[in-house]
PDB file of C-alpha atoms in Angstrom:
ATOM      1  CA  MET A1420      -2.893  -3.304  42.308  1.00  0.00           C
ATOM      2  CA  GLU A1421      -4.647  -2.569  45.581  1.00  0.00           C
ATOM      3  CA  SER A1422      -5.255   0.611  47.507  1.00  0.00           C
ATOM      4  CA  ASP A1423      -6.664   1.658  50.854  1.00  0.00           C
ATOM      5  CA  CYS A1424      -9.991   2.413  49.186  1.00  0.00           C
ATOM      6  CA  PHE A1425     -10.432  -1.166  48.017  1.00  0.00           C
ATOM      7  CA  ASP A1426     -13.664  -2.959  48.902  1.00  0.00           C
ATOM      8  CA  LYS A1427     -15.912  -5.602  47.346  1.00  0.00           C
ATOM      9  CA  SER A1428     -17.364  -3.092  44.870  1.00  0.00           C
ATOM     10  CA  PHE A1429     -13.954  -1.888  43.693  1.00  0.00           C
ATOM     11  CA  ILE A1430     -13.296  -2.456  40.009  1.00  0.00           C
ATOM     12  CA  HIS A1431     -10.252  -0.534  38.868  1.00  0.00           C
ATOM     13  CA  VAL A1432      -7.546   1.769  40.193  1.00  0.00           C
ATOM     14  CA  GLU A1433      -5.689   4.496  38.327  1.00  0.00           C
ATOM     15  CA  HIS A1434      -2.858   6.608  39.629  1.00  0.00           C
ATOM     16  CA  ASP A1435      -5.041   9.662  40.157  1.00  0.00           C
ATOM     17  CA  GLY A1436      -7.920   8.089  42.068  1.00  0.00           C
ATOM     18  CA  CYS A1437     -10.321   5.246  42.661  1.00  0.00           C
ATOM     19  CA  PHE A1438     -13.386   4.201  40.743  1.00  0.00           C
ATOM     20  CA  HIS A1439     -16.225   2.510  42.627  1.00  0.00           C
ATOM     21  CA  TYR A1440     -19.331   0.949  41.159  1.00  0.00           C
ATOM     22  CA  ASN A1441     -22.625  -0.046  42.709  1.00  0.00           C
ATOM     23  CA  GLU A1442     -24.602  -3.162  41.833  1.00  0.00           C
ATOM     24  CA  ALA A1443     -26.079  -1.450  38.779  1.00  0.00           C
ATOM     25  CA  GLY A1444     -22.586  -0.861  37.401  1.00  0.00           C
ATOM     26  CA  TYR A1445     -22.613   2.924  37.680  1.00  0.00           C
ATOM     27  CA  GLN A1446     -19.755   4.948  39.070  1.00  0.00           C
ATOM     28  CA  THR A1447     -20.446   6.020  42.648  1.00  0.00           C
ATOM     29  CA  GLU A1448     -17.252   7.554  43.998  1.00  0.00           C
ATOM     30  CA  ARG A1449     -14.658  10.193  43.452  1.00  0.00           C
ATOM     31  CA  VAL A1450     -14.384  12.012  40.155  1.00  0.00           C
ATOM     32  CA  THR A1451     -10.811  12.187  38.846  1.00  0.00           C
ATOM     33  CA  ASP A1452      -9.153  15.061  37.024  1.00  0.00           C
ATOM     34  CA  ARG A1453      -9.089  12.931  33.886  1.00  0.00           C
ATOM     35  CA  MET A1454     -12.875  12.695  33.935  1.00  0.00           C
ATOM     36  CA  LYS A1455     -13.594  16.415  34.386  1.00  0.00           C
ATOM     37  CA  PRO A1456     -13.595  17.391  30.666  1.00  0.00           C
ATOM     38  CA  SER A1457     -15.960  14.503  29.925  1.00  0.00           C
ATOM     39  CA  ILE A1458     -18.272  15.550  32.755  1.00  0.00           C
ATOM     40  CA  THR A1459     -18.293  19.149  31.525  1.00  0.00           C
ATOM     41  CA  LYS A1460     -19.198  17.949  28.036  1.00  0.00           C
ATOM     42  CA  SER A1461     -21.951  15.722  29.428  1.00  0.00           C
ATOM     43  CA  ILE A1462     -23.448  18.607  31.401  1.00  0.00           C
ATOM     44  CA  PHE A1463     -23.406  20.772  28.282  1.00  0.00           C
ATOM     45  CA  TRP A1464     -25.257  18.194  26.166  1.00  0.00           C
ATOM     46  CA  ILE A1465     -27.768  17.442  28.911  1.00  0.00           C
ATOM     47  CA  LEU A1466     -28.646  21.135  29.011  1.00  0.00           C
ATOM     48  CA  ILE A1467     -28.897  21.340  25.214  1.00  0.00           C
ATOM     49  CA  GLY A1468     -31.010  18.187  25.062  1.00  0.00           C
ATOM     50  CA  SER A1469     -33.335  19.360  27.835  1.00  0.00           C
ATOM     51  CA  ALA A1470     -33.795  22.723  26.130  1.00  0.00           C
ATOM     52  CA  LEU A1471     -34.600  21.081  22.793  1.00  0.00           C
ATOM     53  CA  MET A1472     -37.067  18.700  24.420  1.00  0.00           C
ATOM     54  CA  ALA A1473     -38.808  21.520  26.304  1.00  0.00           C
ATOM     55  CA  PHE A1474     -38.986  23.563  23.096  1.00  0.00           C
ATOM     56  CA  GLY A1475     -40.724  20.716  21.283  1.00  0.00           C
ATOM     57  CA  LEU A1476     -43.168  20.095  24.118  1.00  0.00           C
ATOM     58  CA  VAL A1477     -44.178  23.751  24.420  1.00  0.00           C
ATOM     59  CA  TYR A1478     -44.294  24.723  20.744  1.00  0.00           C
ATOM     60  CA  PHE A1479     -45.611  21.505  19.199  1.00  0.00           C
ATOM     61  CA  ASN A1480     -47.344  19.451  21.907  1.00  0.00           C
ATOM     62  CA  MET A1481     -48.917  22.024  24.194  1.00  0.00           C
ATOM     63  CA  GLU A1482     -49.867  24.337  21.332  1.00  0.00           C
ATOM     64  CA  ASN A1483     -51.588  21.575  19.351  1.00  0.00           C
ATOM     65  CA  ASN A1484     -53.182  19.434  22.060  1.00  0.00           C
ATOM     66  CA  LEU A1485     -50.747  16.576  21.523  1.00  0.00           C
ATOM     67  CA  VAL A1486     -49.878  14.444  24.526  1.00  0.00           C
ATOM     68  CA  ASP A1487     -46.536  12.738  25.052  1.00  0.00           C
ATOM     69  CA  GLY A1488     -45.703   9.454  26.727  1.00  0.00           C
ATOM     70  CA  GLY A1489     -44.288   8.568  30.120  1.00  0.00           C
ATOM     71  CA  PHE A1490     -44.232  11.075  32.947  1.00  0.00           C
ATOM     72  CA  THR A1491     -44.100  13.921  30.455  1.00  0.00           C
ATOM     73  CA  GLY A1492     -47.404  12.725  29.040  1.00  0.00           C
ATOM     74  CA  VAL A1493     -48.885  12.695  32.524  1.00  0.00           C
ATOM     75  CA  THR A1494     -47.765  16.295  33.072  1.00  0.00           C
ATOM     76  CA  LEU A1495     -49.362  17.318  29.767  1.00  0.00           C
ATOM     77  CA  ILE A1496     -52.624  15.593  30.682  1.00  0.00           C
ATOM     78  CA  LEU A1497     -52.609  17.490  33.979  1.00  0.00           C
ATOM     79  CA  TYR A1498     -51.999  20.679  32.023  1.00  0.00           C
ATOM     80  CA  PHE A1499     -54.806  20.093  29.519  1.00  0.00           C
ATOM     81  CA  THR A1500     -57.355  19.030  32.143  1.00  0.00           C
ATOM     82  CA  LEU A1501     -56.412  21.005  35.266  1.00  0.00           C
ATOM     83  CA  GLN A1502     -54.159  23.742  33.834  1.00  0.00           C
ATOM     84  CA  PHE A1503     -51.364  22.531  36.115  1.00  0.00           C
ATOM     85  CA  ASP A1504     -48.029  23.866  34.910  1.00  0.00           C
ATOM     86  CA  PRO A1505     -45.851  21.003  33.508  1.00  0.00           C
ATOM     87  CA  ALA A1506     -42.753  22.749  34.819  1.00  0.00           C
ATOM     88  CA  TYR A1507     -43.943  22.072  38.371  1.00  0.00           C
ATOM     89  CA  SER A1508     -45.734  18.737  37.924  1.00  0.00           C
ATOM     90  CA  ASN A1509     -42.621  17.327  36.239  1.00  0.00           C
ATOM     91  CA  LEU A1510     -40.644  17.978  39.418  1.00  0.00           C
ATOM     92  CA  LEU A1511     -43.314  16.649  41.782  1.00  0.00           C
ATOM     93  CA  LEU A1512     -43.830  13.411  39.875  1.00  0.00           C
ATOM     94  CA  ASN A1513     -40.111  12.707  39.713  1.00  0.00           C
ATOM     95  CA  ILE A1514     -39.369  13.006  43.429  1.00  0.00           C
ATOM     96  CA  PRO A1515     -40.028   9.275  44.099  1.00  0.00           C
ATOM     97  CA  LEU A1516     -37.823   8.323  41.145  1.00  0.00           C
ATOM     98  CA  PHE A1517     -35.056  10.536  42.483  1.00  0.00           C
ATOM     99  CA  ILE A1518     -34.979   8.264  45.523  1.00  0.00           C
ATOM    100  CA  ILE A1519     -34.910   5.132  43.355  1.00  0.00           C
ATOM    101  CA  GLY A1520     -32.326   6.696  41.078  1.00  0.00           C
ATOM    102  CA  TYR A1521     -30.010   7.459  43.976  1.00  0.00           C
ATOM    103  CA  LYS A1522     -29.976   3.823  45.062  1.00  0.00           C
ATOM    104  CA  ILE A1523     -29.846   2.245  41.603  1.00  0.00           C
ATOM    105  CA  LEU A1524     -27.990   4.600  39.280  1.00  0.00           C
ATOM    106  CA  GLY A1525     -25.134   5.729  41.493  1.00  0.00           C
ATOM    107  CA  LYS A1526     -24.009   9.229  42.364  1.00  0.00           C
ATOM    108  CA  LEU A1527     -22.777  10.494  39.003  1.00  0.00           C
ATOM    109  CA  VAL A1528     -25.733   9.297  36.928  1.00  0.00           C
ATOM    110  CA  PHE A1529     -28.062  10.371  39.725  1.00  0.00           C
ATOM    111  CA  LEU A1530     -26.634  13.889  39.536  1.00  0.00           C
ATOM    112  CA  TYR A1531     -27.071  13.827  35.761  1.00  0.00           C
ATOM    113  CA  THR A1532     -30.700  12.787  36.308  1.00  0.00           C
ATOM    114  CA  ILE A1533     -31.248  15.639  38.754  1.00  0.00           C
ATOM    115  CA  LEU A1534     -29.683  18.018  36.238  1.00  0.00           C
ATOM    116  CA  GLY A1535     -31.807  16.698  33.368  1.00  0.00           C
ATOM    117  CA  THR A1536     -35.061  16.895  35.318  1.00  0.00           C
ATOM    118  CA  LEU A1537     -34.400  20.330  36.787  1.00  0.00           C
ATOM    119  CA  SER A1538     -33.224  21.769  33.480  1.00  0.00           C
ATOM    120  CA  LEU A1539     -36.249  20.326  31.649  1.00  0.00           C
ATOM    121  CA  SER A1540     -38.585  21.961  34.172  1.00  0.00           C
ATOM    122  CA  LEU A1541     -36.657  25.223  33.939  1.00  0.00           C
ATOM    123  CA  PHE A1542     -36.817  25.296  30.141  1.00  0.00           C
ATOM    124  CA  LEU A1543     -40.506  24.341  30.198  1.00  0.00           C
ATOM    125  CA  TRP A1544     -41.125  27.304  32.491  1.00  0.00           C
ATOM    126  CA  PHE A1545     -39.038  29.594  30.267  1.00  0.00           C
ATOM    127  CA  PHE A1546     -40.530  28.654  26.887  1.00  0.00           C
ATOM    128  CA  GLN A1547     -44.077  28.962  28.208  1.00  0.00           C
ATOM    129  CA  ARG A1548     -43.490  32.511  29.372  1.00  0.00           C
ATOM    130  CA  TYR A1549     -41.110  33.826  26.709  1.00  0.00           C
ATOM    131  CA  LYS A1550     -42.376  32.699  23.320  1.00  0.00           C
ATOM    132  CA  PHE A1551     -40.164  34.171  20.623  1.00  0.00           C
ATOM    133  CA  LEU A1552     -41.646  32.139  17.734  1.00  0.00           C
ATOM    134  CA  ASP A1553     -45.133  31.917  16.290  1.00  0.00           C
ATOM    135  CA  LEU A1554     -45.739  28.447  14.864  1.00  0.00           C
ATOM    136  CA  PRO A1555     -49.460  28.086  14.058  1.00  0.00           C
ATOM    137  CA  LEU A1556     -49.838  24.422  13.154  1.00  0.00           C
ATOM    138  CA  HIS A1557     -53.377  23.822  14.420  1.00  0.00           C
ATOM    139  CA  ASP A1558     -54.563  23.022  10.891  1.00  0.00           C
ATOM    140  CA  ASP A1559     -51.675  20.673  10.149  1.00  0.00           C
ATOM    141  CA  LEU A1560     -51.351  18.192  12.999  1.00  0.00           C
ATOM    142  CA  MET A1561     -49.166  15.903  10.892  1.00  0.00           C
ATOM    143  CA  LEU A1562     -46.519  18.609  10.660  1.00  0.00           C
ATOM    144  CA  ALA A1563     -46.880  19.329  14.374  1.00  0.00           C
ATOM    145  CA  ALA A1564     -46.488  15.621  15.187  1.00  0.00           C
ATOM    146  CA  LEU A1565     -43.461  15.358  12.893  1.00  0.00           C
ATOM    147  CA  PHE A1566     -41.611  18.251  14.495  1.00  0.00           C
ATOM    148  CA  SER A1567     -42.653  17.175  17.972  1.00  0.00           C
ATOM    149  CA  GLY A1568     -41.118  13.757  17.375  1.00  0.00           C
ATOM    150  CA  ILE A1569     -37.931  15.216  15.913  1.00  0.00           C
ATOM    151  CA  THR A1570     -37.309  17.835  18.603  1.00  0.00           C
ATOM    152  CA  VAL A1571     -38.357  15.752  21.603  1.00  0.00           C
ATOM    153  CA  GLY A1572     -36.561  12.655  20.279  1.00  0.00           C
ATOM    154  CA  THR A1573     -33.366  14.541  19.496  1.00  0.00           C
ATOM    155  CA  GLY A1574     -33.420  16.241  22.879  1.00  0.00           C
ATOM    156  CA  LEU A1575     -33.905  12.996  24.784  1.00  0.00           C
ATOM    157  CA  GLY A1576     -31.355  11.213  22.613  1.00  0.00           C
ATOM    158  CA  LEU A1577     -28.721  13.833  23.434  1.00  0.00           C
ATOM    159  CA  VAL A1578     -29.494  13.574  27.143  1.00  0.00           C
ATOM    160  CA  PHE A1579     -29.158   9.782  27.001  1.00  0.00           C
ATOM    161  CA  ARG A1580     -25.935   9.940  24.973  1.00  0.00           C
ATOM    162  CA  ALA A1581     -24.499  12.269  27.596  1.00  0.00           C
ATOM    163  CA  GLY A1582     -25.251   9.683  30.279  1.00  0.00           C
ATOM    164  CA  GLY A1583     -28.223  11.435  31.842  1.00  0.00           C
ATOM    165  CA  THR A1584     -31.986  11.169  31.936  1.00  0.00           C
ATOM    166  CA  THR A1585     -34.869  13.577  32.437  1.00  0.00           C
ATOM    167  CA  GLY A1586     -36.380  11.329  35.110  1.00  0.00           C
ATOM    168  CA  GLY A1587     -39.588   9.357  34.774  1.00  0.00           C
ATOM    169  CA  VAL A1588     -39.629   6.465  32.324  1.00  0.00           C
ATOM    170  CA  ASP A1589     -36.149   7.456  31.126  1.00  0.00           C
ATOM    171  CA  ILE A1590     -34.640   5.748  34.180  1.00  0.00           C
ATOM    172  CA  ILE A1591     -36.534   2.521  33.522  1.00  0.00           C
ATOM    173  CA  ALA A1592     -35.601   2.640  29.829  1.00  0.00           C
ATOM    174  CA  LYS A1593     -31.900   3.118  30.587  1.00  0.00           C
ATOM    175  CA  LEU A1594     -31.890   0.210  33.039  1.00  0.00           C
ATOM    176  CA  GLY A1595     -33.686  -1.979  30.491  1.00  0.00           C
ATOM    177  CA  TYR A1596     -31.087  -1.050  27.870  1.00  0.00           C
ATOM    178  CA  LYS A1597     -28.197  -1.781  30.234  1.00  0.00           C
ATOM    179  CA  TYR A1598     -29.359  -5.093  31.678  1.00  0.00           C
ATOM    180  CA  MET A1599     -31.818  -6.551  29.148  1.00  0.00           C
ATOM    181  CA  ASN A1600     -30.439  -4.988  25.943  1.00  0.00           C
ATOM    182  CA  TRP A1601     -33.893  -3.567  25.259  1.00  0.00           C
ATOM    183  CA  SER A1602     -34.065  -0.770  22.737  1.00  0.00           C
ATOM    184  CA  ILE A1603     -34.485   2.462  24.685  1.00  0.00           C
ATOM    185  CA  GLY A1604     -36.839   3.851  22.083  1.00  0.00           C
ATOM    186  CA  ARG A1605     -38.951   0.689  22.011  1.00  0.00           C
ATOM    187  CA  THR A1606     -39.200   0.480  25.803  1.00  0.00           C
ATOM    188  CA  MET A1607     -40.296   4.073  26.015  1.00  0.00           C
ATOM    189  CA  PHE A1608     -42.790   3.551  23.205  1.00  0.00           C
ATOM    190  CA  VAL A1609     -44.553   0.832  25.239  1.00  0.00           C
ATOM    191  CA  PHE A1610     -44.862   3.137  28.247  1.00  0.00           C
ATOM    192  CA  ASP A1611     -45.864   6.006  26.011  1.00  0.00           C
ATOM    193  CA  ALA A1612     -48.647   3.985  24.416  1.00  0.00           C
ATOM    194  CA  ALA A1613     -50.017   3.118  27.853  1.00  0.00           C
ATOM    195  CA  VAL A1614     -50.132   6.778  28.887  1.00  0.00           C
ATOM    196  CA  ILE A1615     -51.661   7.853  25.585  1.00  0.00           C
ATOM    197  CA  SER A1616     -54.335   5.178  25.865  1.00  0.00           C
ATOM    198  CA  SER A1617     -55.278   6.520  29.278  1.00  0.00           C
ATOM    199  CA  SER A1618     -55.519  10.043  27.831  1.00  0.00           C
ATOM    200  CA  LEU A1619     -58.362   9.159  25.474  1.00  0.00           C
ATOM    201  CA  PHE A1620     -60.862  10.434  28.028  1.00  0.00           C
ATOM    202  CA  TYR A1621     -59.615  13.930  27.167  1.00  0.00           C
ATOM    203  CA  LEU A1622     -58.234  13.760  23.625  1.00  0.00           C
ATOM    204  CA  ASN A1623     -60.354  13.164  20.568  1.00  0.00           C
ATOM    205  CA  TYR A1624     -59.317  10.267  18.363  1.00  0.00           C
ATOM    206  CA  ARG A1625     -57.711  12.528  15.770  1.00  0.00           C
ATOM    207  CA  GLU A1626     -55.381  14.125  18.309  1.00  0.00           C
ATOM    208  CA  ALA A1627     -54.639  10.735  19.859  1.00  0.00           C
ATOM    209  CA  MET A1628     -53.611   9.282  16.500  1.00  0.00           C
ATOM    210  CA  TYR A1629     -51.283  12.182  15.744  1.00  0.00           C
ATOM    211  CA  THR A1630     -49.857  11.873  19.240  1.00  0.00           C
ATOM    212  CA  LEU A1631     -48.943   8.265  18.435  1.00  0.00           C
ATOM    213  CA  VAL A1632     -47.227   9.470  15.271  1.00  0.00           C
ATOM    214  CA  ALA A1633     -45.174  11.968  17.294  1.00  0.00           C
ATOM    215  CA  VAL A1634     -44.220   9.348  19.886  1.00  0.00           C
ATOM    216  CA  PHE A1635     -43.249   6.818  17.204  1.00  0.00           C
ATOM    217  CA  ILE A1636     -41.012   9.343  15.439  1.00  0.00           C
ATOM    218  CA  ALA A1637     -39.434  10.346  18.752  1.00  0.00           C
ATOM    219  CA  ALA A1638     -38.660   6.688  19.532  1.00  0.00           C
ATOM    220  CA  LYS A1639     -36.923   6.230  16.173  1.00  0.00           C
ATOM    221  CA  VAL A1640     -34.949   9.448  16.569  1.00  0.00           C
ATOM    222  CA  ILE A1641     -33.838   8.399  20.060  1.00  0.00           C
ATOM    223  CA  ASP A1642     -32.578   5.074  18.729  1.00  0.00           C
ATOM    224  CA  PHE A1643     -30.748   6.841  15.904  1.00  0.00           C
ATOM    225  CA  ILE A1644     -29.070   9.278  18.289  1.00  0.00           C
ATOM    226  CA  GLN A1645     -28.185   6.401  20.622  1.00  0.00           C
ATOM    227  CA  GLN A1646     -26.906   3.942  18.025  1.00  0.00           C
ATOM    228  CA  GLY A1647     -27.064   5.448  14.561  1.00  0.00           C
ATOM    229  CA  ALA A1648     -23.869   7.446  14.844  1.00  0.00           C
ATOM    230  CA  TYR A1649     -21.999   4.281  15.874  1.00  0.00           C
ATOM    231  CA  SER A1650     -23.667   1.791  13.572  1.00  0.00           C
ATOM    232  CA  GLY A1651     -22.281   0.533  10.316  1.00  0.00           C
ATOM    233  CA  LYS A1652     -22.041  -2.385   7.930  1.00  0.00           C
ATOM    234  CA  ALA A1653     -20.206  -5.604   8.762  1.00  0.00           C
ATOM    235  CA  ALA A1654     -18.776  -7.370   5.716  1.00  0.00           C
ATOM    236  CA  ILE A1655     -17.738 -11.017   5.488  1.00  0.00           C
ATOM    237  CA  ILE A1656     -15.500 -11.557   2.464  1.00  0.00           C
ATOM    238  CA  ILE A1657     -14.489 -14.970   1.114  1.00  0.00           C
ATOM    239  CA  SER A1658     -11.925 -14.915  -1.666  1.00  0.00           C
ATOM    240  CA  ASN A1659      -8.804 -16.615  -2.958  1.00  0.00           C
ATOM    241  CA  HIS A1660      -7.193 -13.172  -2.856  1.00  0.00           C
ATOM    242  CA  SER A1661      -8.079 -12.191   0.698  1.00  0.00           C
ATOM    243  CA  THR A1662      -4.600 -10.830   1.470  1.00  0.00           C
ATOM    244  CA  LYS A1663      -4.711  -8.453  -1.516  1.00  0.00           C
ATOM    245  CA  ILE A1664      -8.244  -7.365  -0.600  1.00  0.00           C
ATOM    246  CA  ALA A1665      -7.192  -6.661   2.999  1.00  0.00           C
ATOM    247  CA  LYS A1666      -4.261  -4.543   1.807  1.00  0.00           C
ATOM    248  CA  ALA A1667      -6.527  -2.654  -0.608  1.00  0.00           C
ATOM    249  CA  ILE A1668      -9.025  -1.928   2.177  1.00  0.00           C
ATOM    250  CA  MET A1669      -6.267  -0.591   4.419  1.00  0.00           C
ATOM    251  CA  LYS A1670      -4.697   1.479   1.636  1.00  0.00           C
ATOM    252  CA  ASP A1671      -7.762   2.861  -0.148  1.00  0.00           C
ATOM    253  CA  MET A1672     -10.160   3.181   2.783  1.00  0.00           C
ATOM    254  CA  GLU A1673      -7.859   3.407   5.807  1.00  0.00           C
ATOM    255  CA  ARG A1674      -9.941   0.706   7.441  1.00  0.00           C
ATOM    256  CA  GLY A1675      -8.769  -2.461   9.136  1.00  0.00           C
ATOM    257  CA  ALA A1676      -9.888  -6.035   8.619  1.00  0.00           C
ATOM    258  CA  THR A1677      -9.607  -9.264  10.573  1.00  0.00           C
ATOM    259  CA  THR A1678      -8.588 -12.543   8.958  1.00  0.00           C
ATOM    260  CA  LEU A1679     -10.515 -15.591  10.119  1.00  0.00           C
ATOM    261  CA  LYS A1680      -9.764 -19.192   9.192  1.00  0.00           C
ATOM    262  CA  GLY A1681     -12.589 -20.907   7.315  1.00  0.00           C
ATOM    263  CA  GLU A1682     -13.274 -24.203   5.603  1.00  0.00           C
ATOM    264  CA  GLY A1683     -15.732 -24.915   2.809  1.00  0.00           C
ATOM    265  CA  THR A1684     -18.276 -27.553   3.818  1.00  0.00           C
ATOM    266  CA  PHE A1685     -18.593 -28.871   0.252  1.00  0.00           C
ATOM    267  CA  THR A1686     -14.993 -28.784  -0.989  1.00  0.00           C
ATOM    268  CA  GLY A1687     -13.217 -28.987   2.345  1.00  0.00           C
ATOM    269  CA  ASP A1688     -10.815 -26.305   1.139  1.00  0.00           C
ATOM    270  CA  ARG A1689      -9.370 -23.981   3.766  1.00  0.00           C
ATOM    271  CA  LYS A1690      -9.658 -20.279   3.065  1.00  0.00           C
ATOM    272  CA  ASP A1691      -9.017 -16.992   4.784  1.00  0.00           C
ATOM    273  CA  VAL A1692     -12.226 -15.117   5.594  1.00  0.00           C
ATOM    274  CA  LEU A1693     -12.074 -11.346   6.029  1.00  0.00           C
ATOM    275  CA  TYR A1694     -14.274  -9.533   8.528  1.00  0.00           C
ATOM    276  CA  CYS A1695     -14.499  -5.768   8.126  1.00  0.00           C
ATOM    277  CA  VAL A1696     -16.765  -3.087   9.611  1.00  0.00           C
ATOM    278  CA  VAL A1697     -17.288   0.213   7.782  1.00  0.00           C
ATOM    279  CA  GLY A1698     -19.645   3.145   8.024  1.00  0.00           C
ATOM    280  CA  HIS A1699     -22.884   3.171   6.047  1.00  0.00           C
ATOM    281  CA  HIS A1700     -21.497   5.805   3.689  1.00  0.00           C
ATOM    282  CA  GLU A1701     -18.455   3.613   2.945  1.00  0.00           C
ATOM    283  CA  MET A1702     -20.411   0.554   1.844  1.00  0.00           C
ATOM    284  CA  GLY A1703     -20.307   1.435  -1.860  1.00  0.00           C
ATOM    285  CA  LYS A1704     -16.592   2.113  -1.796  1.00  0.00           C
ATOM    286  CA  LEU A1705     -15.912  -1.173  -0.003  1.00  0.00           C
ATOM    287  CA  LYS A1706     -17.766  -3.077  -2.720  1.00  0.00           C
ATOM    288  CA  SER A1707     -15.737  -1.283  -5.384  1.00  0.00           C
ATOM    289  CA  VAL A1708     -12.444  -2.066  -3.642  1.00  0.00           C
ATOM    290  CA  ILE A1709     -13.335  -5.753  -3.325  1.00  0.00           C
ATOM    291  CA  LYS A1710     -14.509  -5.965  -6.936  1.00  0.00           C
ATOM    292  CA  SER A1711     -11.333  -4.309  -8.230  1.00  0.00           C
ATOM    293  CA  VAL A1712      -9.235  -7.068  -6.649  1.00  0.00           C
ATOM    294  CA  ASP A1713     -11.513 -10.078  -7.081  1.00  0.00           C
ATOM    295  CA  PRO A1714     -14.765  -9.699  -9.065  1.00  0.00           C
ATOM    296  CA  HIS A1715     -15.731 -13.247  -8.020  1.00  0.00           C
ATOM    297  CA  ALA A1716     -15.354 -12.746  -4.263  1.00  0.00           C
ATOM    298  CA  PHE A1717     -18.274 -13.830  -2.080  1.00  0.00           C
ATOM    299  CA  VAL A1718     -19.423 -10.882   0.035  1.00  0.00           C
ATOM    300  CA  SER A1719     -22.114 -10.751   2.703  1.00  0.00           C
ATOM    301  CA  MET A1720     -23.048  -7.483   4.427  1.00  0.00           C
ATOM    302  CA  THR A1721     -25.151  -7.086   7.550  1.00  0.00           C
ATOM    303  CA  ASP A1722     -26.058  -4.199   9.832  1.00  0.00           C
ATOM    304  CA  ALA A1723     -23.664  -3.670  12.734  1.00  0.00           C
ATOM    305  CA  GLN A1724     -25.075  -1.972  15.827  1.00  0.00           C
ATOM    306  CA  ASP A1725     -23.287  -0.436  18.816  1.00  0.00           C
ATOM    307  CA  VAL A1726     -19.922  -0.477  17.045  1.00  0.00           C
ATOM    308  CA  MET A1727     -17.102   0.487  19.392  1.00  0.00           C
ATOM    309  CA  GLY A1728     -13.416   1.062  18.813  1.00  0.00           C
ATOM    310  CA  GLU A1729     -11.052   3.017  16.580  1.00  0.00           C
ATOM    311  CA  GLY A1730     -12.771   4.702  13.669  1.00  0.00           C
ATOM    312  CA  PHE A1731     -16.146   4.696  15.402  1.00  0.00           C
ATOM    313  CA  THR A1732     -15.956   5.651  19.089  1.00  0.00           C
ATOM    314  CA  LEU A1733     -12.185   6.257  19.207  1.00  0.00           C
ATOM    315  CA  ASP A1734      -9.958   8.351  16.984  1.00  0.00           C
ATOM    316  CA  GLU A1735      -6.574   7.250  15.688  1.00  0.00           C
ATOM    317  CA  TYR A1736      -4.983   8.294  19.005  1.00  0.00           C
ATOM    318  CA  LYS A1737      -7.436   6.130  20.998  1.00  0.00           C
ATOM    319  CA  ARG A1738      -9.267   9.204  22.282  1.00  0.00           C
ATOM    320  CA  PRO A1739     -13.040   8.881  22.732  1.00  0.00           C
ATOM    321  CA  LEU A1740     -15.257  10.455  20.092  1.00  0.00           C
ATOM    322  CA  GLU A1741     -18.445   9.964  22.101  1.00  0.00           C
ATOM    323  CA  ILE A1742     -20.436  12.787  23.673  1.00  0.00           C
TER     324      ILE A1742
END
């Protein structure tokens, strides 16, 4: 189906509008009515994530002399050495990346990036001036590093899940994840380590080591927020009673399974092989269901990442469950 808005970048047409994508694969054109609830939800979670990240930076990093990685780490170094407000330096440092983001990310993601960066600066400004909690952790840097990693990592993870960034290294990390399948948390950890290493002229070694702990925890939390909710266990089941096992899985667990055709290399016998993906919390029940039908079944379970589809990212009515 073609329309008058068709060009070489056109991907798909729906009855209520056109979707365009730039070379990076991000939507660049008109927002349809169908997308508005999703956009509203994304804006909400970007604001929540930015607020949580700013809270962690102010209450755990700035209060305990802990640096962060990326551009945020640079703003904290400027704060510790020159008393330059991170709320302002965060904006100034991100201006060049706004230009890059506009050309690479496309309009919608670019607007999300603007929103994430501006809201992070706003919340940094707010939490510095209106401190409603007293969290003296100067004598327990491990606890400060732990909560810094949790709050900053959760905040950034929510922003990423909503399709946005807070500028800086976030943009590079998202592009690496999209094109190179690099772990977002791992990519950011490399940049973070570089910034932290350069901060040793100001930090003592004790603070630098706890900063690394905070950054490492944040990276793991980001990966969990990004993938953990949609990860699971993939089971390969080989049995002479595969049909009964498949029916038991559907009946007792309300999960589906796919039948693959296999052949034993030693015996040459042909068998049906079941492939089934379940959540981590369902792994024990799946084993019990299989064992109740065929105690001698061969079962292999592996981690499944980025699981998409009904039961994970879609509900039973094919509606998205994602943020």
